PDB file of C-alpha atoms in Angstrom:
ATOM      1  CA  UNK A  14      47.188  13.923   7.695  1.00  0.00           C
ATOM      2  CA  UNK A  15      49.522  15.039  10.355  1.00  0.00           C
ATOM      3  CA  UNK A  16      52.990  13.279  11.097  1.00  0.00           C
ATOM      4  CA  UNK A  17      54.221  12.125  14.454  1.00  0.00           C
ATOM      5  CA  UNK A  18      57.442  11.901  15.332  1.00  0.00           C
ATOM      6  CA  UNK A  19      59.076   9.268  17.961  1.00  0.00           C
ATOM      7  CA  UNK A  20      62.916  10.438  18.923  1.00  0.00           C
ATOM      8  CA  UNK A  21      65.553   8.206  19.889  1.00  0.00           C
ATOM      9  CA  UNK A  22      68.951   8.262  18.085  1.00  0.00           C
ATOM     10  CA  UNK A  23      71.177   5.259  18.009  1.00  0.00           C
ATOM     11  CA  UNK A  24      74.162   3.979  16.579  1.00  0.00           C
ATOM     12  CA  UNK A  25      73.562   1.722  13.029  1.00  0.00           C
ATOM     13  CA  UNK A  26      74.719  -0.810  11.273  1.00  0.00           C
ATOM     14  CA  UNK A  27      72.988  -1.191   7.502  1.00  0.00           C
ATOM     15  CA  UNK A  28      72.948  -4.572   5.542  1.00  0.00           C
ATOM     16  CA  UNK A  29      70.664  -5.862   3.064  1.00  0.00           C
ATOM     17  CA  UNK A  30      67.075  -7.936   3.811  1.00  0.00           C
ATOM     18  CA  UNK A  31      68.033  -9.724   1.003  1.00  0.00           C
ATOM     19  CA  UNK A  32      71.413 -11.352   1.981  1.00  0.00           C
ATOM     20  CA  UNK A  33      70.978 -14.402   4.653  1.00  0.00           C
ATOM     21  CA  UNK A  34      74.453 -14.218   5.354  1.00  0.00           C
ATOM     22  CA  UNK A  35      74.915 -10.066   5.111  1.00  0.00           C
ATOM     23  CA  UNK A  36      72.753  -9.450   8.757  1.00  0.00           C
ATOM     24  CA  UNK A  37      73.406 -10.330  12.287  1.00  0.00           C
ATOM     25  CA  UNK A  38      70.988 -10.970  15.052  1.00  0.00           C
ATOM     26  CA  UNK A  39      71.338  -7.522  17.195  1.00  0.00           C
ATOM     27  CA  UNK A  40      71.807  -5.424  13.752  1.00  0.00           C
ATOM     28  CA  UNK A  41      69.715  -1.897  13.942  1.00  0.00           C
ATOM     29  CA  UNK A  42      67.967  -1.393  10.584  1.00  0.00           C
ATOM     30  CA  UNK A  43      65.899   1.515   9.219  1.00  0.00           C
ATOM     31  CA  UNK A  44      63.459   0.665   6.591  1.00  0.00           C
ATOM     32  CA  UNK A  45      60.389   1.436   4.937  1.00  0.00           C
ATOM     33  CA  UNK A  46      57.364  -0.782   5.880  1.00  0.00           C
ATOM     34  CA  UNK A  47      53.598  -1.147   5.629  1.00  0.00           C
ATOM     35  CA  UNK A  48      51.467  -1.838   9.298  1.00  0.00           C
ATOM     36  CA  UNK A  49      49.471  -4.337   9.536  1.00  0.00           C
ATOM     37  CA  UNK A  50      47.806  -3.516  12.936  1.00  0.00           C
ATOM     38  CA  UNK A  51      44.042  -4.881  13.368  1.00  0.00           C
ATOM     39  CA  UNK A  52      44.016  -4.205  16.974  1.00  0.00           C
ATOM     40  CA  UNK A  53      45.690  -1.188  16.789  1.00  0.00           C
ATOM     41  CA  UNK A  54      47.904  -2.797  19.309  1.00  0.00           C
ATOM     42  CA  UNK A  55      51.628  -1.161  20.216  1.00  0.00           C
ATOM     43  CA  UNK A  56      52.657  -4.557  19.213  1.00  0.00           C
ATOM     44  CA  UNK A  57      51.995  -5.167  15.424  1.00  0.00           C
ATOM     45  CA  UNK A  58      52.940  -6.696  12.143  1.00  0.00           C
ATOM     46  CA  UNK A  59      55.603  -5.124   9.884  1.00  0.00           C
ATOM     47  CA  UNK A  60      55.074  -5.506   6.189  1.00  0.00           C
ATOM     48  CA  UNK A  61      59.131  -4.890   5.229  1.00  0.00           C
ATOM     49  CA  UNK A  62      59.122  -3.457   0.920  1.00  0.00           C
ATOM     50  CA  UNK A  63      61.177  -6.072   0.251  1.00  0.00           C
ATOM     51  CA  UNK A  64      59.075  -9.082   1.177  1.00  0.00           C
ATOM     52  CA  UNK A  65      60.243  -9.681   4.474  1.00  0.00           C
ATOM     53  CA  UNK A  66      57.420  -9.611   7.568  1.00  0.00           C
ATOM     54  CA  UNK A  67      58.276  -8.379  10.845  1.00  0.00           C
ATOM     55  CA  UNK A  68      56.832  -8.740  14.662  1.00  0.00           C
ATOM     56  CA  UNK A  69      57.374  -6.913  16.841  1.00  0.00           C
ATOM     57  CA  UNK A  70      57.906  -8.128  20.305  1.00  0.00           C
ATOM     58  CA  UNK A  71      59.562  -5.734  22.056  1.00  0.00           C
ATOM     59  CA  UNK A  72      59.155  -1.828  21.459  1.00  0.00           C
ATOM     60  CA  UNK A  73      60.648   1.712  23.020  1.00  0.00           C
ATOM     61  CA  UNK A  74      57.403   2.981  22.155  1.00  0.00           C
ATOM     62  CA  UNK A  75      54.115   0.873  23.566  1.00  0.00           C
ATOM     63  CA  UNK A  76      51.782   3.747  23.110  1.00  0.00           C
ATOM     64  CA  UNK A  77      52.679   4.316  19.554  1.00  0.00           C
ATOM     65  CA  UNK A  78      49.997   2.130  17.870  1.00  0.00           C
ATOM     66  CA  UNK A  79      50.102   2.771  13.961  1.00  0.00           C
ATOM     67  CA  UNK A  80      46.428   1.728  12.502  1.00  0.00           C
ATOM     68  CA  UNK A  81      46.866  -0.877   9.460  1.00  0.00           C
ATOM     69  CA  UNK A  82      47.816   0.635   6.183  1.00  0.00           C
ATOM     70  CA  UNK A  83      50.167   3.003   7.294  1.00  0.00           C
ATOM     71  CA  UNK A  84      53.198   3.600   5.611  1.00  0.00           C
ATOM     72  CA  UNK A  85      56.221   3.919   7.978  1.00  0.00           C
ATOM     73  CA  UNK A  86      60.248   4.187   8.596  1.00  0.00           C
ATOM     74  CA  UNK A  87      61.194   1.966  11.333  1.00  0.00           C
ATOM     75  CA  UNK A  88      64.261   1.870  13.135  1.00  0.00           C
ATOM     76  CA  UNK A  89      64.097  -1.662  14.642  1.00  0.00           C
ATOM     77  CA  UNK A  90      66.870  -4.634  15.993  1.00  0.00           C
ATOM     78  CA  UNK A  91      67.149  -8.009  14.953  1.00  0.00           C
ATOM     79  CA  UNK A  92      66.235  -9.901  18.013  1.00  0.00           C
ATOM     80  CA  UNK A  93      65.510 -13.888  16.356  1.00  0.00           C
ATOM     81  CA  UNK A  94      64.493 -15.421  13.223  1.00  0.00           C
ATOM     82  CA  UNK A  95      61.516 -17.596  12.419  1.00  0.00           C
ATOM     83  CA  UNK A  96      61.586 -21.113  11.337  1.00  0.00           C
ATOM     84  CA  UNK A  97      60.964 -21.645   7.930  1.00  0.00           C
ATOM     85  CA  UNK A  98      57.142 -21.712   6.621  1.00  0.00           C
ATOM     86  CA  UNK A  99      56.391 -19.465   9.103  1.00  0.00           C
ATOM     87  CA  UNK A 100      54.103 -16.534   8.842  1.00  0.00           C
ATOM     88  CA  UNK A 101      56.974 -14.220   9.812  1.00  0.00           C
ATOM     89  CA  UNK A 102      60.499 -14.217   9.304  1.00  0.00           C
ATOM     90  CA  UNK A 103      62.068 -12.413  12.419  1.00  0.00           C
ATOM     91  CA  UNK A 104      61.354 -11.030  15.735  1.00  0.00           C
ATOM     92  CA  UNK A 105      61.879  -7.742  16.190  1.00  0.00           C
ATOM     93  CA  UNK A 106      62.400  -4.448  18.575  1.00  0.00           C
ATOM     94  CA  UNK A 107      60.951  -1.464  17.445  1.00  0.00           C
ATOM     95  CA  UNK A 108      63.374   1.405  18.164  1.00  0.00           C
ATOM     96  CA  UNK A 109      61.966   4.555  16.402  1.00  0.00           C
ATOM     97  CA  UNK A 110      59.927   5.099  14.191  1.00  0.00           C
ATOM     98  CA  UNK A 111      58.411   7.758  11.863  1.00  0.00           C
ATOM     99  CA  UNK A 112      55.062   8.252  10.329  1.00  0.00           C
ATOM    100  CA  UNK A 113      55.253   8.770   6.399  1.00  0.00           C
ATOM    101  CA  UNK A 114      52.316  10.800   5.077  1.00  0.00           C
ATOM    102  CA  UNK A 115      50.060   8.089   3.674  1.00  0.00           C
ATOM    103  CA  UNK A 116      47.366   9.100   0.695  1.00  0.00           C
ATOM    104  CA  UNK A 117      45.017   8.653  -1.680  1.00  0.00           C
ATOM    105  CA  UNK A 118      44.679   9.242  -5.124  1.00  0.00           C
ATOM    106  CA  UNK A 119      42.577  12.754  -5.303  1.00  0.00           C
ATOM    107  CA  UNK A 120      40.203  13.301  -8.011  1.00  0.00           C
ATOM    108  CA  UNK A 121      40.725  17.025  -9.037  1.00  0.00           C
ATOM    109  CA  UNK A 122      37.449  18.544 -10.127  1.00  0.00           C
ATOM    110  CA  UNK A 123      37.667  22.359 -11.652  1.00  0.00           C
ATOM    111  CA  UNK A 124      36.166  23.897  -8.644  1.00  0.00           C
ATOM    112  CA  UNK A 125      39.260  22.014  -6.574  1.00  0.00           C
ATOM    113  CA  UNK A 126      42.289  22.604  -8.809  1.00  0.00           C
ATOM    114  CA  UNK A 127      42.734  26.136  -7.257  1.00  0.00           C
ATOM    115  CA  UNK A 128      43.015  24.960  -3.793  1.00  0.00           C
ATOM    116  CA  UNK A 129      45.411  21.683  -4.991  1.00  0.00           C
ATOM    117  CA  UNK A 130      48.133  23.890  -6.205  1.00  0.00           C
ATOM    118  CA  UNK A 131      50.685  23.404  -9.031  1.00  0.00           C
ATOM    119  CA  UNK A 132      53.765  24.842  -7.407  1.00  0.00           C
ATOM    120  CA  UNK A 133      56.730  22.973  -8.701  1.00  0.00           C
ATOM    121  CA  UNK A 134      58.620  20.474  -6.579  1.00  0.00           C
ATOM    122  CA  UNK A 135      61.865  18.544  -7.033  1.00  0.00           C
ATOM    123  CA  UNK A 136      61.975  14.913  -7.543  1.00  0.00           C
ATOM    124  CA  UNK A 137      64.608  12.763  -5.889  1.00  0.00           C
ATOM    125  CA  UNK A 138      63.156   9.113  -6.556  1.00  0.00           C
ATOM    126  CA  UNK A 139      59.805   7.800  -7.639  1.00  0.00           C
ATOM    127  CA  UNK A 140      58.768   3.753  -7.645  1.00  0.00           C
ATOM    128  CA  UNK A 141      56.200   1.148  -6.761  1.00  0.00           C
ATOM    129  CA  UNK A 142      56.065  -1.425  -3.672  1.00  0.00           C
ATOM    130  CA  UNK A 143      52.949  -2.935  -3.188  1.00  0.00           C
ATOM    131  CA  UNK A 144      49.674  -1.049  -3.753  1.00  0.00           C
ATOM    132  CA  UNK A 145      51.972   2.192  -2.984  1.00  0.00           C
ATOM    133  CA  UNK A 146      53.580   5.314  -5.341  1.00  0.00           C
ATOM    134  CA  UNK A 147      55.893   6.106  -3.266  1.00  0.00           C
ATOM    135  CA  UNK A 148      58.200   9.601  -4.276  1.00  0.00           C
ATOM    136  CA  UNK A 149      61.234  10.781  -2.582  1.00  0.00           C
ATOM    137  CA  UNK A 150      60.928  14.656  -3.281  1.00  0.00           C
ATOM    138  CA  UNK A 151      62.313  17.942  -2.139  1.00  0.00           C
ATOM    139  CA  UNK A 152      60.982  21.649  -2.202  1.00  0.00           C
ATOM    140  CA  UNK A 153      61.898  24.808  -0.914  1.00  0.00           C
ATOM    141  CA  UNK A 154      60.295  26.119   2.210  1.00  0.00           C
ATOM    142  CA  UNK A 155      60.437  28.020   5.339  1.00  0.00           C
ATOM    143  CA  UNK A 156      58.140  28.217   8.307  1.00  0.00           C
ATOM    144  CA  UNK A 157      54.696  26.818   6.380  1.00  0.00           C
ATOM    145  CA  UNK A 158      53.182  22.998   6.317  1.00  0.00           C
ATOM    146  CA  UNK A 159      53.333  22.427   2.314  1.00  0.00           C
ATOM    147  CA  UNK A 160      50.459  20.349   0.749  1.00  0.00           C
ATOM    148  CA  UNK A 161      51.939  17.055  -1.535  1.00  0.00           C
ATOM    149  CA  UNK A 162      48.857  15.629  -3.308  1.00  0.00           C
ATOM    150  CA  UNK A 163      48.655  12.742  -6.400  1.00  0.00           C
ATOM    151  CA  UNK A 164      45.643  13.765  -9.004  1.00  0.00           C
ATOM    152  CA  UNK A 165      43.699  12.330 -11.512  1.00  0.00           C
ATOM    153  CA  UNK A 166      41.344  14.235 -13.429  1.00  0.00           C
ATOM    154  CA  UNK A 167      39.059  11.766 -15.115  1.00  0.00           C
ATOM    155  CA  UNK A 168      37.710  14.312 -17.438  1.00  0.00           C
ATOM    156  CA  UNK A 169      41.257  14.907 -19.425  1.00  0.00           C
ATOM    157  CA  UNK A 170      41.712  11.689 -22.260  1.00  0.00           C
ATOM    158  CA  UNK A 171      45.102  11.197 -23.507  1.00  0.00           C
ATOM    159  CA  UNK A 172      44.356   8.788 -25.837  1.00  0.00           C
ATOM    160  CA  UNK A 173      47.016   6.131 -25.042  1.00  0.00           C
ATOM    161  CA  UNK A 174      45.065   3.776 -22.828  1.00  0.00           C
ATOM    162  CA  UNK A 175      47.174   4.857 -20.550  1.00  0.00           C
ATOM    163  CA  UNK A 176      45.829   6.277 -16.485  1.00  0.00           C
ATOM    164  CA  UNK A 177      47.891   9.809 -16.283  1.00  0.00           C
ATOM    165  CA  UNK A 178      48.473  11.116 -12.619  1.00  0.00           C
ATOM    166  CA  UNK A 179      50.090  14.359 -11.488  1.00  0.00           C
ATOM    167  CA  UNK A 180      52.091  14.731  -8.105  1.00  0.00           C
ATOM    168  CA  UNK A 181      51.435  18.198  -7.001  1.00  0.00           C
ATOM    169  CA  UNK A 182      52.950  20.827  -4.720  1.00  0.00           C
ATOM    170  CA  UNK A 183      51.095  23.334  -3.346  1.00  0.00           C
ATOM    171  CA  UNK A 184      53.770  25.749  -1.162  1.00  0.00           C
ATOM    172  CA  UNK A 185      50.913  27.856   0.331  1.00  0.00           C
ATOM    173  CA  UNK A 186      52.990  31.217  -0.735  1.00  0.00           C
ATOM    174  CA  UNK A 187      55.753  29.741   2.166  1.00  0.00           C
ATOM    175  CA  UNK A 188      59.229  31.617   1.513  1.00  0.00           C
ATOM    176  CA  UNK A 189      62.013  29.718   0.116  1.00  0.00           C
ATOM    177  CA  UNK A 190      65.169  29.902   2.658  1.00  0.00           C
ATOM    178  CA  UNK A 191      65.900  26.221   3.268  1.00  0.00           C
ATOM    179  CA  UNK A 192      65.418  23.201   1.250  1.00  0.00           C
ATOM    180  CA  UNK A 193      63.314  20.647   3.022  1.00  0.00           C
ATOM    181  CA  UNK A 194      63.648  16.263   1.770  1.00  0.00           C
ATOM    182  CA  UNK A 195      60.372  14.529   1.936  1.00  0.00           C
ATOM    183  CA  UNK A 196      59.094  11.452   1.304  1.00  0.00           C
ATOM    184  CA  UNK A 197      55.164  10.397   0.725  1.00  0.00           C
ATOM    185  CA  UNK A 198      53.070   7.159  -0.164  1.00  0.00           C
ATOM    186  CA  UNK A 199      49.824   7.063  -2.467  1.00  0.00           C
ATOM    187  CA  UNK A 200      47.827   4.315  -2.034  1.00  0.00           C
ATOM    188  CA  UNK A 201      46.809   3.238  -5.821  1.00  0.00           C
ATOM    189  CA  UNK A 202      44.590   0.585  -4.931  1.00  0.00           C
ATOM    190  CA  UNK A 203      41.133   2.858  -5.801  1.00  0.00           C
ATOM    191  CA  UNK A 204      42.775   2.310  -9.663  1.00  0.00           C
ATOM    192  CA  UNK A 205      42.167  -1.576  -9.294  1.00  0.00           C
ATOM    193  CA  UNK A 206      39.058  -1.601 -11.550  1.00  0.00           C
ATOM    194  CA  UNK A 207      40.669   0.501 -14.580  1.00  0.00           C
ATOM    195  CA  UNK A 208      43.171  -2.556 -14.477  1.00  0.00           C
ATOM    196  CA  UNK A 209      43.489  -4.350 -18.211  1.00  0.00           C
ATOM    197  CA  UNK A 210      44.055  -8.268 -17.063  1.00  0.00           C
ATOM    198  CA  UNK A 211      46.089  -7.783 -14.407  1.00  0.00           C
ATOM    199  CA  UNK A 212      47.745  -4.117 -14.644  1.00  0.00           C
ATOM    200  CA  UNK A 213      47.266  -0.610 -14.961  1.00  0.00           C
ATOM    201  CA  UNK A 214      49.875   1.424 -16.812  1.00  0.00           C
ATOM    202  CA  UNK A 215      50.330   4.959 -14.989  1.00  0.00           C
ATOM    203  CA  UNK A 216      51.995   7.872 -16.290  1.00  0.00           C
ATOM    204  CA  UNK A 217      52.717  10.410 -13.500  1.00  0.00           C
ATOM    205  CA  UNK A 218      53.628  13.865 -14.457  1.00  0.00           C
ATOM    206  CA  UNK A 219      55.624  16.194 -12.408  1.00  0.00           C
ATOM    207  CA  UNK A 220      56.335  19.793 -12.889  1.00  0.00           C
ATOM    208  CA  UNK A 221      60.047  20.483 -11.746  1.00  0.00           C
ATOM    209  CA  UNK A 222      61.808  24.006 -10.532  1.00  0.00           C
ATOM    210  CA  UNK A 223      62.647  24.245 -14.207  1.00  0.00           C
ATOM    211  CA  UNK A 224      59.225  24.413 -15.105  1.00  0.00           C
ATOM    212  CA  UNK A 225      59.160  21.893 -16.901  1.00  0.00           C
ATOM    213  CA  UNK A 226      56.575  18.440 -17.110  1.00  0.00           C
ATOM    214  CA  UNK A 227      58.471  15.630 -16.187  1.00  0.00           C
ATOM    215  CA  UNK A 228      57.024  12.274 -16.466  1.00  0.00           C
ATOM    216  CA  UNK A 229      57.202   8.810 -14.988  1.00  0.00           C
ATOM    217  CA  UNK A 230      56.054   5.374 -16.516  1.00  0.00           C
ATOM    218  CA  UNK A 231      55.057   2.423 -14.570  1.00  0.00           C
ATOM    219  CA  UNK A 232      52.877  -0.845 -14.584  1.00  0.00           C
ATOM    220  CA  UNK A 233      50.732  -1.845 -11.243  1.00  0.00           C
ATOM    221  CA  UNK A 234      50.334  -4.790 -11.575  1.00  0.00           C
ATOM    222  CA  UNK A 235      47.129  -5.698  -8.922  1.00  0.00           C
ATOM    223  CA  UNK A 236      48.035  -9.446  -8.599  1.00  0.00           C
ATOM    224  CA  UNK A 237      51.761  -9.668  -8.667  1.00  0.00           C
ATOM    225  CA  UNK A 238      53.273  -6.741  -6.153  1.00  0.00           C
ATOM    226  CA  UNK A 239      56.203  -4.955  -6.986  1.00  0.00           C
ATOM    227  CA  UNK A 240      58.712  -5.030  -4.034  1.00  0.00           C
ATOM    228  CA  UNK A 241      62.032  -2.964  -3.706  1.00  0.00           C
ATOM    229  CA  UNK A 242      64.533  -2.601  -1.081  1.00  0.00           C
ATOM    230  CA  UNK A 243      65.068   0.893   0.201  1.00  0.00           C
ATOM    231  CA  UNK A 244      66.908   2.001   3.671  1.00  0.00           C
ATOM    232  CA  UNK A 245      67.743   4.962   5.400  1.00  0.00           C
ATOM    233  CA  UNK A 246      70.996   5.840   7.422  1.00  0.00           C
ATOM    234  CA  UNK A 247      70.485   7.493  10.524  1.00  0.00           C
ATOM    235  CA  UNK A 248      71.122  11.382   8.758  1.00  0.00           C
ATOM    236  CA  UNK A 249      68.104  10.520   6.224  1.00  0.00           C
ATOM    237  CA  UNK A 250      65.534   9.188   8.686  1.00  0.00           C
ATOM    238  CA  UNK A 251      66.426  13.075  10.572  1.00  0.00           C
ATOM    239  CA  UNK A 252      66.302  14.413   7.686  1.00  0.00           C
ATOM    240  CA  UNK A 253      62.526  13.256   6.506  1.00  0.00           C
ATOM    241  CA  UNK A 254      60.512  14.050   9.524  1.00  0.00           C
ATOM    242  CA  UNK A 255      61.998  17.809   9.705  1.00  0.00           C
ATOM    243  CA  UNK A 256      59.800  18.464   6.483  1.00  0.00           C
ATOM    244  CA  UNK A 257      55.903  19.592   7.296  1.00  0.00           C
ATOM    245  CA  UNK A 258      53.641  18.202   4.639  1.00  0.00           C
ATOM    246  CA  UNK A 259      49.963  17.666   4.685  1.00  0.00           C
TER     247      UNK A 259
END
């Protein structure tokens, strides 16, 4: 999946979602979000990781129509809020925004794991919202598109119950002059019918520049979303769509 970039810098102002009383109408915000965007419309529903739900009634960007399900950082302005009960809770501009690679979960097969790769990669943050994995990562690149992938291979049995994952790097023998900060989504959702009651519990392993197997323990829970409360200054939102990942 290719990214595409919309550029307009601005001066910002970051509070927390969560606080009533720590934004301002007219406050620029940068935040991850899911679209919800039926009509594939340049006027569409925000889906803010922290609960919140965005429209958008105003936009820089009219021709940029995100289809639904894709995972985004918006740059957007607090232009009113909704009353209470309401399907949404503010109005919004959308400012900028940047297209976060947005995956499945691949199933690896022995005639695929050569062209998957198993180059290491740093890890910078890892954590559910949603139906998403989303990891915060870095690796060390130079003039190539890099290829970030989540795997399951349903053949290996660990014996713990347990659904084990691996994020994997492949750097497509790219040199290594600059270090590049990414940041990609995996849609879990296909795991839904491995679920025990109401969760799955995922073990994702990771294979650092150390060379060693990290690993990373969470429960999806299919009924009851996880939802966290991640945003970017203006420096990391530059930073993330410099970085060429497939």
């Amino acid at each position: 999946m290719k990214k595409y970039v919309l550029f307009l810098l601005l001066p910002l102002f970051l509070f927390s979602c969560n606080d009533d009383e720590g934004y301002s109408l007219g406050d620029f915000w940068i935040s991850l979000a899911t679209v919800e965007n039926p009509e594939r419309s340049g006027y569409f529903t925000l889906h803010l990781d922290n609960g919140d739900v965005l429209w958008i009634v105003a936009t820089e960007y009219p021709n940029y129509r995100p289809e639904t399900g894709q995972r985004i950082i918006a740059n957007f302005t607090l232009l009113s809020d909704r009353p209470a009960g309401d399907r949404y809770d503010h109005d919004v501009k959308l400012n900028d925004a940047y297209n976060i690679l947005t995956k499945g979960i691949f199933n690896i097969t022995p005639e695929t794991q050569d062209s998957i790769g198993n180059d290491p990669v740093g890890l910078r943050g890892m954590w559910l919202t949603g139906d998403f994995l989303n990891v915060e990562f870095y690796y060390y690149g130079q003039n190539r598109a890099h290829y970030i992938s989540l795997v399951r291979d349903a053949s290996e049995d660990y014996g713990d119950g347990k659904v084990h994952l691996e994020f994997r790097h492949n750097n497509r023998n790219d040199g290594n002059s600059y270090r590049r900060n990414g940041i990609v989504c995996f849609n879990l959702s296909s795991l839904q019918p491995l679920a025990s009651g109401n969760t799955v519990e995922l073990v994702i392993h990771v294979k650092d520049y150390d060379d060693e197997n990290l690993t990373r323990t969470f429960t999806y829970n299919i009924v009851n979303k996880a939802e966290s409360d991640r945003n970017f200054n203006q420096d990391e939102f530059e930073d993330a769509r410099t970085v060429e990942i497939e």
